[in-house]
mmCIF file of C-alpha atoms in Angstrom:
data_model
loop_
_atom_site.group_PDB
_atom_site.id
_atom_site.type_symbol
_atom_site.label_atom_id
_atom_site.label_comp_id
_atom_site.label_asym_id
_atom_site.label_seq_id
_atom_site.Cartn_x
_atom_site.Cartn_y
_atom_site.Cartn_z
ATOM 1 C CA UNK A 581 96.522 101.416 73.769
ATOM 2 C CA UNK A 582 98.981 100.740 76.923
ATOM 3 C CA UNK A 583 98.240 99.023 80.257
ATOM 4 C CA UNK A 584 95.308 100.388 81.903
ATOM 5 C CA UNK A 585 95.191 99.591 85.411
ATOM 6 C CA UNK A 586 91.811 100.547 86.102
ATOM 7 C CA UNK A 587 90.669 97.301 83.856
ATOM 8 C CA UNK A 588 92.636 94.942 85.849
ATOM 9 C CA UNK A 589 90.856 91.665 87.135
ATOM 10 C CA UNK A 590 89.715 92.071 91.168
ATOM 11 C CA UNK A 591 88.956 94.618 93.778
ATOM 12 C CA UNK A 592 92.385 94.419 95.899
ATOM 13 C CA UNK A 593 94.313 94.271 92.653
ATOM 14 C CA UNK A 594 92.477 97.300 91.306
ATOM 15 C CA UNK A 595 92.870 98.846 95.217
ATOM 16 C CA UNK A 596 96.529 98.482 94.765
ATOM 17 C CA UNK A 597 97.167 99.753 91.465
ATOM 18 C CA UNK A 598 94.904 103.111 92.760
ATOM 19 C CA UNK A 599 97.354 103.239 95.798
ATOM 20 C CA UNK A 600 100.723 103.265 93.819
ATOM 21 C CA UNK A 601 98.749 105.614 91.030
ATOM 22 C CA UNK A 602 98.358 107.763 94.479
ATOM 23 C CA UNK A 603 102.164 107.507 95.720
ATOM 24 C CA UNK A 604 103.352 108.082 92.624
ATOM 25 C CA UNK A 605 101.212 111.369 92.049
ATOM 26 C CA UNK A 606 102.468 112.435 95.625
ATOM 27 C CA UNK A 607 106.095 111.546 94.721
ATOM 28 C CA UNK A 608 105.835 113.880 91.756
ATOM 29 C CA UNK A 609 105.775 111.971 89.442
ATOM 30 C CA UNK A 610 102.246 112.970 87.203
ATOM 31 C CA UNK A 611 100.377 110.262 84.969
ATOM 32 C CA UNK A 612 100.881 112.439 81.779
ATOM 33 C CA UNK A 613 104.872 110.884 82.393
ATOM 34 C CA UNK A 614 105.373 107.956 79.345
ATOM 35 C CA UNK A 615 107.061 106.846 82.771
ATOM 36 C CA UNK A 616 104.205 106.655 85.338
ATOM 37 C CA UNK A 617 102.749 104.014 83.219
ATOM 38 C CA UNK A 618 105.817 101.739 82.459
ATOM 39 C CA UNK A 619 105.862 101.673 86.515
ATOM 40 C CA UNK A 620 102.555 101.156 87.469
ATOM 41 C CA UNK A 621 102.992 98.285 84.801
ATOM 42 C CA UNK A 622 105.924 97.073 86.262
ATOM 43 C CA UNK A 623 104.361 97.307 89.454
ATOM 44 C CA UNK A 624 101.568 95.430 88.822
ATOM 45 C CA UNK A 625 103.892 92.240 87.576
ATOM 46 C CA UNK A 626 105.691 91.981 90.315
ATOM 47 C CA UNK A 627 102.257 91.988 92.458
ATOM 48 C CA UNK A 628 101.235 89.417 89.995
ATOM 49 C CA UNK A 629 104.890 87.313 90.974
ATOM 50 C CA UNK A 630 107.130 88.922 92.869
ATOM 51 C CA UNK A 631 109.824 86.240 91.502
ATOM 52 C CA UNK A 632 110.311 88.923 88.487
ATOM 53 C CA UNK A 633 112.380 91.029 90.808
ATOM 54 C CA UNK A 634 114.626 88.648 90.625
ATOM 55 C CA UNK A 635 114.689 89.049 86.917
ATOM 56 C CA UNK A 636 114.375 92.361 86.228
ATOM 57 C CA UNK A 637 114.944 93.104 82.780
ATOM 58 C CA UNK A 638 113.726 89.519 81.409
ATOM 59 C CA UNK A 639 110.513 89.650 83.711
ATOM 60 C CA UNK A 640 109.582 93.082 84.457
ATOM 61 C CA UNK A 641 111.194 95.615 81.343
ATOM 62 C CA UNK A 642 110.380 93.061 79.012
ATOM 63 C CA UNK A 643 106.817 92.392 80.666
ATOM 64 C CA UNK A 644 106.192 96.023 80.822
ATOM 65 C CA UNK A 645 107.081 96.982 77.831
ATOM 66 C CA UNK A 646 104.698 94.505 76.242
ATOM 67 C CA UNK A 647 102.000 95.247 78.515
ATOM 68 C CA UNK A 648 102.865 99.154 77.941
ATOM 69 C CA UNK A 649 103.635 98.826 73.681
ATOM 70 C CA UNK A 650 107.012 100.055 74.224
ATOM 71 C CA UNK A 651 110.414 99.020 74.240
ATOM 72 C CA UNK A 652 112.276 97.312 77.081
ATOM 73 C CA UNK A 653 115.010 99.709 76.845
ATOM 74 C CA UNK A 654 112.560 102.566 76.532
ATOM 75 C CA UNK A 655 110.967 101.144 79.887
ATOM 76 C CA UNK A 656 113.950 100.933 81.609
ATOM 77 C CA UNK A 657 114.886 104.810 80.715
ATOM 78 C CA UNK A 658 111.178 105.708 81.390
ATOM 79 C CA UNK A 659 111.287 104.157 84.993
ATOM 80 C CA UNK A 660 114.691 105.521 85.386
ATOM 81 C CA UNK A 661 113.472 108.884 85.018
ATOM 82 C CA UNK A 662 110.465 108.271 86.857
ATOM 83 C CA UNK A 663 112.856 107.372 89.959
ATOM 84 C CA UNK A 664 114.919 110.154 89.460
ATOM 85 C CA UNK A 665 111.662 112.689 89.617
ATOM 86 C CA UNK A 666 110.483 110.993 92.591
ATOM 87 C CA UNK A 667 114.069 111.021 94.284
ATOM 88 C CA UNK A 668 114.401 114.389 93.395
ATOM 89 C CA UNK A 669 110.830 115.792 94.480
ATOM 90 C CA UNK A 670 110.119 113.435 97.657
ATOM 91 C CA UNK A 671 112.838 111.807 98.845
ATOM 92 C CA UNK A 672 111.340 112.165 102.566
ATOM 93 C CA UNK A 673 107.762 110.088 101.600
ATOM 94 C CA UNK A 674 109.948 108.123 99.272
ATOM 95 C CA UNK A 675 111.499 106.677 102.107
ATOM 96 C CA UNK A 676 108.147 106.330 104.503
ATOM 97 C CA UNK A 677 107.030 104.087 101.394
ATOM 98 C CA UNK A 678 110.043 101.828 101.313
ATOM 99 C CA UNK A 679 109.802 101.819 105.348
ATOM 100 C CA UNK A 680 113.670 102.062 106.094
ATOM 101 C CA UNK A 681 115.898 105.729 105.717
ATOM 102 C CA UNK A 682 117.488 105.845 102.067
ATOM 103 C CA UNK A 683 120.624 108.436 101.601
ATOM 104 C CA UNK A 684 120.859 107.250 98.101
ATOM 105 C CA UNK A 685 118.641 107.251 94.717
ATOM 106 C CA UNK A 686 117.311 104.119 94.885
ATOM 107 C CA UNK A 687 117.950 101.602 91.545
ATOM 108 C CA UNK A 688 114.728 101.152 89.622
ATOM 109 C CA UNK A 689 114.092 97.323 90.699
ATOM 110 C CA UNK A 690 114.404 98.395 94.624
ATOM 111 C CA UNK A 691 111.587 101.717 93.932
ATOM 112 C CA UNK A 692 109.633 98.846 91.782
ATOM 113 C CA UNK A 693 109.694 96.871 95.217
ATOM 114 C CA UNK A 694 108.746 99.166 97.749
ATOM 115 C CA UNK A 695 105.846 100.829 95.490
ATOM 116 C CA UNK A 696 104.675 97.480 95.420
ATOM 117 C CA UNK A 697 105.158 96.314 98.910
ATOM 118 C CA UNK A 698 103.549 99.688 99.829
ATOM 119 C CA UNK A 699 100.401 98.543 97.886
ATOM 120 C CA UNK A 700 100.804 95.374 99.580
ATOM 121 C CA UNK A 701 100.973 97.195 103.218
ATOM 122 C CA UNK A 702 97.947 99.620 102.118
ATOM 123 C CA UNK A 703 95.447 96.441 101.127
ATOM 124 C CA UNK A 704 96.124 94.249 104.027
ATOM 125 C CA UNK A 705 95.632 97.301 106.578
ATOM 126 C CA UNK A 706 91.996 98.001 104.566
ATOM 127 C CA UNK A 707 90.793 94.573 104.990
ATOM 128 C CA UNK A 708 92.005 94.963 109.001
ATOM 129 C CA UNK A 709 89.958 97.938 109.183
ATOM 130 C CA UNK A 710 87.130 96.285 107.654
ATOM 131 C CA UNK A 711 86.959 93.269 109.714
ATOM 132 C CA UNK A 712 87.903 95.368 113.148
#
């Protein structure tokens, strides 16, 4: 069995991991993709630290793909393609998730980063709705 996000420990983590599972469904990228959850796993590591972006295929294809029962290289192709899709299908709500215009394909490490930045956005402004 790979990661399942669901079973991850606390209720913001869990929150966040349901809000990239959300942008990437949007972005057209569906979770029957061997892709969708190499990501969400990568995702969730660089929540975890996000010193592995700084280490990508040590930290995060490596830390995936163990998380995931996979290869690193097969993560890396799988989250390539994943990019690609979502590139390809969204680019417009792509870009509203990283929060700054994009006129390229992003690399995998910089959609990594604003999925998880996103989720980082999307928990903060719950508990500020919550305590307002």
């Amino acid at each position: 069995m790979g990661f399942v996000y669901s079973q991850v420990a606390g209720e913001v983590r869990r929150q966040q991991m349901e809000r990239v599972a959300t942008v990437l469904t949007r972005l057209g990228v569906p979770r029957t993709y061997r892709g969708f959850e190499a990501t969400m796993a990568a995702v969730w590591l660089v929540l975890e630290d996000e010193e592995c972006l700084h280490m990508v295929t040590k930290r995060i294809y490596m830390g995936a793909a163990k998380l995931c029962g996979q290869s690193h290289s097969a993560v890396e192709r799988n989250i390539r393609t994943v990019v690609k899709r979502a590139w390809e299908t969204n680019p417009i709500y792509l870009a509203e998730i990283a929060g700054y215009p994009m006129s390229l394909q992003p690399i995998p490490s910089e959609f990594i980063d604003a999925l998880a930045t996103d989720a980082l956005r999307y928990t903060a402004r719950s508990k500020n709705d919550v305590t307002s």
